Coordinates of C-alpha atoms in Angstrom, one line a residue:
M29 CA 104.6 64.8 58.6
D30 CA 103.5 64.2 62.3
T31 CA 105.7 66.2 64.6
R32 CA 103.8 65.5 67.8
I33 CA 105.9 64.0 70.6
P34 CA 105.0 60.3 71.2
E35 CA 103.1 59.7 74.4
D36 CA 105.7 57.3 75.9
L37 CA 108.4 59.9 75.3
R38 CA 106.3 62.8 76.9
V39 CA 105.8 60.5 80.0
E40 CA 109.5 59.8 80.2
Q41 CA 110.3 63.5 80.0
Q42 CA 107.7 64.4 82.6
A43 CA 109.3 61.7 84.8
S44 CA 112.8 63.0 84.3
Y45 CA 111.5 66.5 85.3
W46 CA 110.0 65.3 88.5
S47 CA 112.9 63.0 89.2
F48 CA 115.4 65.9 88.9
L49 CA 113.2 68.4 90.9
K50 CA 112.8 65.8 93.7
S51 CA 116.5 65.1 93.8
H52 CA 117.4 68.8 93.8
F53 CA 114.6 69.9 96.1
R54 CA 117.0 71.7 98.4
D55 CA 118.3 74.0 95.5
Y56 CA 114.9 74.9 94.0
G57 CA 112.6 74.7 97.1
M58 CA 113.8 77.9 98.7
L59 CA 113.8 79.9 95.5
V60 CA 110.2 79.0 94.9
S61 CA 109.4 79.8 98.6
L62 CA 111.0 83.2 98.2
L63 CA 108.9 84.0 95.2
A64 CA 105.8 82.7 96.8
I65 CA 106.5 84.9 99.9
M66 CA 107.1 87.9 97.8
L67 CA 103.9 87.3 95.8
F68 CA 101.9 86.9 99.0
F69 CA 103.1 90.1 100.5
Q70 CA 102.8 92.0 97.2
V71 CA 99.1 91.1 97.1
V72 CA 98.3 91.6 100.9
T73 CA 100.3 95.0 100.9
G74 CA 98.3 96.2 97.9
G75 CA 101.5 96.4 95.8
T76 CA 103.6 98.3 98.2
L77 CA 106.3 95.6 98.6
L78 CA 107.6 95.8 95.0
K79 CA 107.4 99.7 94.7
P80 CA 110.9 101.1 93.8
L81 CA 111.3 102.9 97.0
N82 CA 110.4 99.9 99.1
L83 CA 112.6 97.7 97.0
T84 CA 115.6 100.0 97.6
N85 CA 114.9 100.0 101.3
L86 CA 114.8 96.2 101.2
V87 CA 118.2 95.9 99.7
L88 CA 119.7 98.6 102.2
Q89 CA 118.0 96.9 105.2
N90 CA 119.3 93.4 104.3
S91 CA 122.7 94.2 102.8
Y92 CA 124.6 93.7 106.1
I93 CA 122.7 90.4 106.8
V94 CA 123.4 89.0 103.4
I95 CA 127.3 90.0 103.7
M96 CA 127.5 88.3 107.1
A97 CA 125.5 85.3 105.8
L98 CA 128.3 84.5 103.3
G99 CA 130.8 84.2 106.1
M100 CA 128.6 82.4 108.5
L101 CA 127.8 79.8 105.8
L102 CA 131.4 78.9 105.6
V103 CA 131.6 78.6 109.4
I104 CA 128.4 76.5 109.5
V105 CA 129.6 74.2 106.6
A106 CA 132.8 73.7 108.5
G107 CA 130.8 72.4 111.4
H108 CA 131.0 75.4 113.8
I109 CA 128.8 78.5 114.7
D110 CA 129.5 82.1 115.5
L111 CA 127.4 84.0 118.0
S112 CA 129.6 87.1 118.2
V113 CA 128.9 88.7 114.8
G114 CA 126.2 91.1 116.0
S115 CA 128.4 92.3 118.8
I116 CA 131.3 92.7 116.3
V117 CA 129.0 94.8 114.1
G118 CA 128.3 97.2 117.0
F119 CA 132.0 97.3 118.1
I120 CA 133.3 98.0 114.6
G121 CA 130.7 100.8 114.2
A122 CA 131.8 102.3 117.4
L123 CA 135.4 102.1 116.5
A124 CA 134.7 103.8 113.2
A125 CA 132.7 106.6 114.9
V126 CA 135.5 107.3 117.4
M127 CA 138.1 107.4 114.6
M128 CA 136.1 109.6 112.3
V129 CA 134.1 111.8 114.5
K130 CA 136.2 112.3 117.5
F131 CA 139.7 112.0 115.9
N132 CA 138.8 113.3 112.4
I133 CA 140.6 110.5 110.8
H134 CA 139.8 110.1 107.0
F135 CA 137.3 107.4 106.1
I136 CA 139.6 105.3 104.0
P137 CA 142.3 104.5 106.6
T138 CA 139.4 104.1 109.0
I139 CA 137.7 101.4 106.9
I140 CA 141.1 99.7 106.4
V141 CA 141.8 99.6 110.1
C142 CA 138.3 98.4 111.0
L143 CA 138.4 95.6 108.4
L144 CA 141.8 94.5 109.9
V145 CA 140.5 94.8 113.5
G146 CA 137.5 92.6 112.4
A147 CA 139.8 90.0 110.9
A148 CA 141.9 90.0 114.1
I149 CA 138.8 89.5 116.3
G150 CA 138.0 86.5 114.0
A151 CA 141.5 85.2 114.2
A152 CA 141.5 85.4 118.2
Q153 CA 138.3 83.5 118.4
G154 CA 139.2 81.1 115.6
Y155 CA 142.6 80.3 117.3
W156 CA 140.7 79.1 120.5
V157 CA 138.3 77.0 118.4
A158 CA 140.9 75.5 115.9
F159 CA 144.0 75.0 118.2
F160 CA 142.6 74.7 121.7
K161 CA 139.5 72.8 120.6
V162 CA 137.2 74.9 122.7
P163 CA 133.6 74.5 121.3
S164 CA 132.8 77.5 118.9
F165 CA 129.5 78.0 120.8
I166 CA 131.4 78.8 124.0
V167 CA 134.1 80.9 122.4
T168 CA 131.8 83.1 120.3
L169 CA 129.3 83.4 123.2
A170 CA 132.2 84.9 125.3
G171 CA 133.1 87.0 122.3
M172 CA 129.4 88.3 122.1
L173 CA 129.5 89.4 125.7
V174 CA 133.1 90.9 125.4
F175 CA 132.4 93.0 122.4
K176 CA 129.1 94.2 123.8
G177 CA 131.0 95.4 126.8
L178 CA 133.8 97.1 124.7
T179 CA 131.1 98.8 122.5
L180 CA 129.7 100.4 125.7
T181 CA 133.1 101.4 126.8
L182 CA 134.2 102.9 123.5
L183 CA 131.0 105.0 123.1
G184 CA 130.6 105.8 126.8
G185 CA 127.1 104.6 126.7
Q186 CA 126.0 107.4 124.2
S187 CA 125.5 107.5 120.5
V188 CA 128.3 109.1 118.3
G189 CA 127.7 110.7 115.1
P190 CA 127.1 112.0 112.4
F191 CA 129.6 110.5 109.9
P192 CA 131.2 112.4 107.0
P193 CA 129.0 112.5 103.9
T194 CA 131.6 110.6 101.9
F195 CA 131.5 107.6 104.4
Q196 CA 127.7 107.7 104.3
K197 CA 127.8 106.9 100.7
L198 CA 129.1 103.4 101.5
S199 CA 125.5 102.5 102.4
S200 CA 123.3 105.4 101.0
G201 CA 125.1 106.1 97.8
F202 CA 123.8 105.1 94.3
I203 CA 125.5 104.4 91.0
P204 CA 125.5 107.6 88.9
D205 CA 124.0 107.6 85.5
V206 CA 126.7 108.3 82.8
F207 CA 123.9 108.8 80.3
G208 CA 122.3 111.6 82.4
G209 CA 118.9 110.1 82.5
E210 CA 116.3 111.9 84.7
A211 CA 113.2 109.6 84.8
L212 CA 115.3 106.5 84.3
N213 CA 118.8 105.5 85.4
V214 CA 119.9 104.0 82.1
T215 CA 123.3 102.8 83.6
S216 CA 121.6 100.8 86.3
L217 CA 119.2 99.2 83.8
L218 CA 122.1 98.3 81.5
L219 CA 124.2 96.8 84.4
G220 CA 121.1 94.7 85.2
V221 CA 120.7 93.4 81.7
A222 CA 124.5 92.7 81.4
T223 CA 124.5 90.8 84.8
A224 CA 121.4 88.7 83.4
M225 CA 123.4 87.9 80.3
V226 CA 126.6 87.0 82.1
L227 CA 124.7 84.7 84.4
V228 CA 123.2 82.9 81.4
Y229 CA 126.6 82.5 79.7
F230 CA 128.1 81.0 82.8
S231 CA 125.1 78.8 83.3
L232 CA 125.4 77.4 79.8
R233 CA 129.2 77.0 80.1
N234 CA 128.7 75.1 83.5
R235 CA 126.0 72.8 81.9
A236 CA 128.4 71.8 79.1
K237 CA 131.2 71.1 81.4
Q238 CA 128.9 68.9 83.5
Q239 CA 127.7 67.1 80.5
M240 CA 131.3 66.5 79.4
H241 CA 132.0 64.8 82.7
A242 CA 128.8 62.9 82.8
V243 CA 127.4 64.9 85.7
D244 CA 123.6 64.9 86.2
V245 CA 122.2 68.1 84.7
P246 CA 118.6 69.5 84.6
P247 CA 116.4 68.6 81.5
M248 CA 116.9 71.2 78.8
G249 CA 113.2 72.4 79.1
L250 CA 113.7 73.1 82.8
F251 CA 117.1 74.7 82.3
I252 CA 115.5 77.2 79.7
V253 CA 112.6 77.9 82.1
K254 CA 114.9 78.5 85.1
N255 CA 117.3 80.9 83.2
A256 CA 114.4 82.7 81.5
I257 CA 112.8 83.4 85.0
L258 CA 116.1 84.4 86.4
C259 CA 116.7 86.9 83.6
A260 CA 113.2 88.3 83.9
L261 CA 113.6 88.7 87.6
I262 CA 117.0 90.4 87.4
I263 CA 116.1 92.8 84.5
S264 CA 112.6 93.6 86.2
F265 CA 114.4 94.3 89.5
S266 CA 117.0 96.6 87.8
Y267 CA 114.2 98.5 85.9
L268 CA 112.3 99.1 89.1
L269 CA 115.4 100.4 90.9
A270 CA 116.4 102.5 87.8
T271 CA 113.0 104.2 88.1
Y272 CA 113.9 105.5 91.5
R273 CA 117.5 106.4 92.1
G274 CA 119.3 103.4 90.5
L275 CA 121.4 100.6 91.9
P276 CA 122.7 101.3 95.5
N277 CA 126.4 101.1 96.0
V278 CA 126.0 98.4 98.6
L279 CA 124.1 96.3 96.1
I280 CA 127.3 96.3 94.0
I281 CA 129.3 95.3 96.9
M282 CA 126.9 92.5 97.7
F283 CA 127.0 91.2 94.1
V284 CA 130.8 91.1 93.9
L285 CA 130.9 89.3 97.2
I286 CA 128.3 86.8 96.2
A287 CA 130.1 86.0 93.0
L288 CA 133.5 85.7 94.8
Y289 CA 132.2 83.3 97.5
A290 CA 130.2 81.3 94.9
F291 CA 133.5 80.8 92.9
V292 CA 135.5 80.0 96.1
T293 CA 133.0 77.3 97.3
N294 CA 132.4 75.8 93.9
R295 CA 135.7 76.1 92.0
T296 CA 138.6 76.2 94.4
T297 CA 140.5 73.6 96.4
I298 CA 140.0 75.5 99.7
G299 CA 136.2 75.6 99.2
R300 CA 136.1 71.7 98.6
R301 CA 138.2 71.4 101.7
I302 CA 135.8 73.3 103.9
Y303 CA 132.9 71.0 102.8
A304 CA 135.1 68.0 103.5
L305 CA 136.0 69.4 106.9
G306 CA 132.3 69.9 107.9
G307 CA 131.3 66.4 106.4
N308 CA 133.9 64.5 108.4
E309 CA 136.7 66.2 110.2
K310 CA 138.7 63.0 111.1
A311 CA 138.6 61.7 107.4
A312 CA 139.5 65.1 106.2
K313 CA 142.5 65.3 108.5
L314 CA 143.6 61.7 107.5
S315 CA 143.5 62.8 103.9
G316 CA 146.0 65.5 104.5
I317 CA 143.8 68.5 105.0
K318 CA 145.2 70.9 107.6
T319 CA 141.8 71.0 109.4
E320 CA 143.0 73.5 112.2
R321 CA 144.2 76.1 109.8
L322 CA 141.0 75.8 107.7
T323 CA 138.9 76.3 110.7
F324 CA 141.1 79.2 111.8
L325 CA 140.6 80.9 108.3
T326 CA 136.9 80.6 108.3
F327 CA 136.6 82.6 111.5
V328 CA 139.1 85.2 110.3
N329 CA 136.9 85.5 107.2
M330 CA 133.8 85.8 109.3
G331 CA 135.3 88.5 111.4
A332 CA 136.3 90.6 108.4
L333 CA 132.8 90.2 106.8
A334 CA 131.3 91.2 110.2
A335 CA 133.5 94.3 110.2
L336 CA 132.4 95.3 106.7
A337 CA 128.7 94.7 107.8
G338 CA 129.4 97.0 110.8
L339 CA 130.7 99.8 108.5
I340 CA 127.7 99.5 106.2
F341 CA 125.3 99.5 109.1
A342 CA 126.9 102.5 110.8
A343 CA 126.9 104.5 107.5
R344 CA 123.3 103.6 107.0
L345 CA 122.3 104.9 110.6
N346 CA 124.8 107.8 110.2
T347 CA 125.6 107.1 113.9
A348 CA 127.1 104.5 116.2
T349 CA 124.8 103.4 119.0
P350 CA 125.4 101.0 121.9
K351 CA 122.6 98.8 120.7
A352 CA 123.8 98.4 117.1
G353 CA 123.9 94.8 115.9
L354 CA 121.5 93.6 118.5
S355 CA 120.2 90.0 117.5
F356 CA 121.9 90.3 114.1
E357 CA 123.6 86.9 114.9
L358 CA 120.2 85.3 115.1
D359 CA 119.0 86.6 111.7
V360 CA 122.3 85.6 110.0
I361 CA 122.3 82.1 111.4
A362 CA 118.6 81.7 110.5
A363 CA 119.3 82.9 106.9
C364 CA 121.9 80.1 106.5
F365 CA 119.7 77.4 107.9
I366 CA 116.5 78.5 106.0
G367 CA 118.8 78.6 102.8
G368 CA 119.6 75.0 103.2
A369 CA 122.7 74.8 105.3
S370 CA 122.9 71.8 107.6
A371 CA 123.3 72.1 111.3
S372 CA 125.7 69.2 111.2
G373 CA 128.0 70.8 108.7
G374 CA 129.2 69.8 105.3
V375 CA 126.1 71.1 103.4
G376 CA 125.2 74.5 102.2
K377 CA 125.3 76.9 99.2
V378 CA 126.1 80.5 98.8
T379 CA 122.9 81.0 96.8
G380 CA 121.0 79.3 99.5
A381 CA 122.3 81.6 102.2
V382 CA 121.5 84.7 100.1
I383 CA 118.0 83.4 99.4
G384 CA 117.6 82.6 103.0
A385 CA 118.6 86.1 104.0
F386 CA 116.1 87.7 101.6
V387 CA 113.4 85.4 102.9
M388 CA 113.9 86.8 106.3
G389 CA 114.1 90.3 104.9
V390 CA 111.0 90.2 102.9
M391 CA 109.1 88.7 105.8
N392 CA 110.4 91.5 108.1
N393 CA 109.6 94.1 105.6
G394 CA 106.2 92.6 104.5
M395 CA 105.0 92.3 108.2
S396 CA 106.1 95.7 109.1
I397 CA 104.1 97.2 106.2
L398 CA 101.1 95.3 107.4
G399 CA 101.7 96.7 110.9
I400 CA 102.3 93.4 112.5
G401 CA 104.0 94.0 116.0
I402 CA 107.6 93.0 116.6
D403 CA 106.4 90.3 119.2
Y404 CA 104.5 88.3 116.5
Q405 CA 107.2 89.0 113.9
Q406 CA 109.7 87.1 116.2
V407 CA 107.2 84.2 116.6
I408 CA 106.6 83.8 113.0
K409 CA 110.3 83.9 112.2
G410 CA 111.0 81.3 114.8
L411 CA 108.5 79.0 113.3
V412 CA 109.8 79.4 109.8
L413 CA 113.3 78.7 111.1
L414 CA 112.1 75.5 113.0
A415 CA 110.2 74.4 109.9
A416 CA 113.3 74.8 107.7
V417 CA 115.6 72.9 110.0
T418 CA 113.0 70.1 110.4
L419 CA 112.6 69.8 106.6
D420 CA 116.4 69.4 106.4
V421 CA 116.4 66.6 109.0
Y422 CA 113.5 64.9 107.2
N423 CA 115.2 65.0 103.8
K424 CA 118.4 63.6 105.4
K425 CA 116.4 60.6 106.9
K426 CA 114.9 59.9 103.5

């Protein structure tokens, strides 16, 4: 019996693959770009990029950027921008240092207060944007200057530290191995395998739901390849980290937040309303969406995440400095745009923002390993950002 696929069916399958990839270029293009960039730097650095120690540093160095990118994505999707996040990072770090180092307040109430202060800062800025209709660019530019000044005032122009060891574990701690492994952190490896399996399960479940509702789904062959690559990457990443010290605490925080925000943007009413707000604010308002309140909440969320990033960054440095958070807002905004968010609002995905953040992080890390100066690093990152936004504009015109 001849089991070969007829030529016309093979051609039809190939055409469907290319058609799907072309229509979903935004989703797949950046992931392929990230893998290509990692492969490039892995080769030119002589294998240094993917060594367990460097991978751990890569996670720790980019954790606060990824966390802030989740909040910035919602702000950008809603049609706004936040330039103050870097200054909020520095201010919250300074506030935590004053509370813990100077006044000896326990780290748990300190963290709670700092998160509430961050949310309050976001609320103050969001109120001006949402209800007074002052452009977010102006409001957050003013906030950037205000909180830079307040950081200097709080620290008296000097660095304050060190932090208590328990607080430092927020950024520098690792998941302990309950199996007592020495050469390999078995718990971290099992968590990686479990994560890969859970993602495949939800991917299959989502595909089945989409087929039930006649939604366009990727061809089965492409779906299998995508999930196989994803599983291989997650398990390999977990294994490499497990051979060093295991999964960092901050990686678990990042993963929980990414899962939470992916659920909110894809599965909840408020997520869909944020996209509607950014797509067409007048139409959203006429359809009954409380656009002012929604804008306000996106800035509150951004302030809280910037505060969390400030705590993680301060714990990593083990000190609060007046220059903490400098230019962070540029990396965060660039991560969102590189990850496919539209400058005009209404478009963007959580996975895209995360990929964009790691594109920036891998480039920074790889160029540093190669000894490329900070001046040329800035030039290259600027060109990459311009290319990403130009590609977005080009795709919209098509």
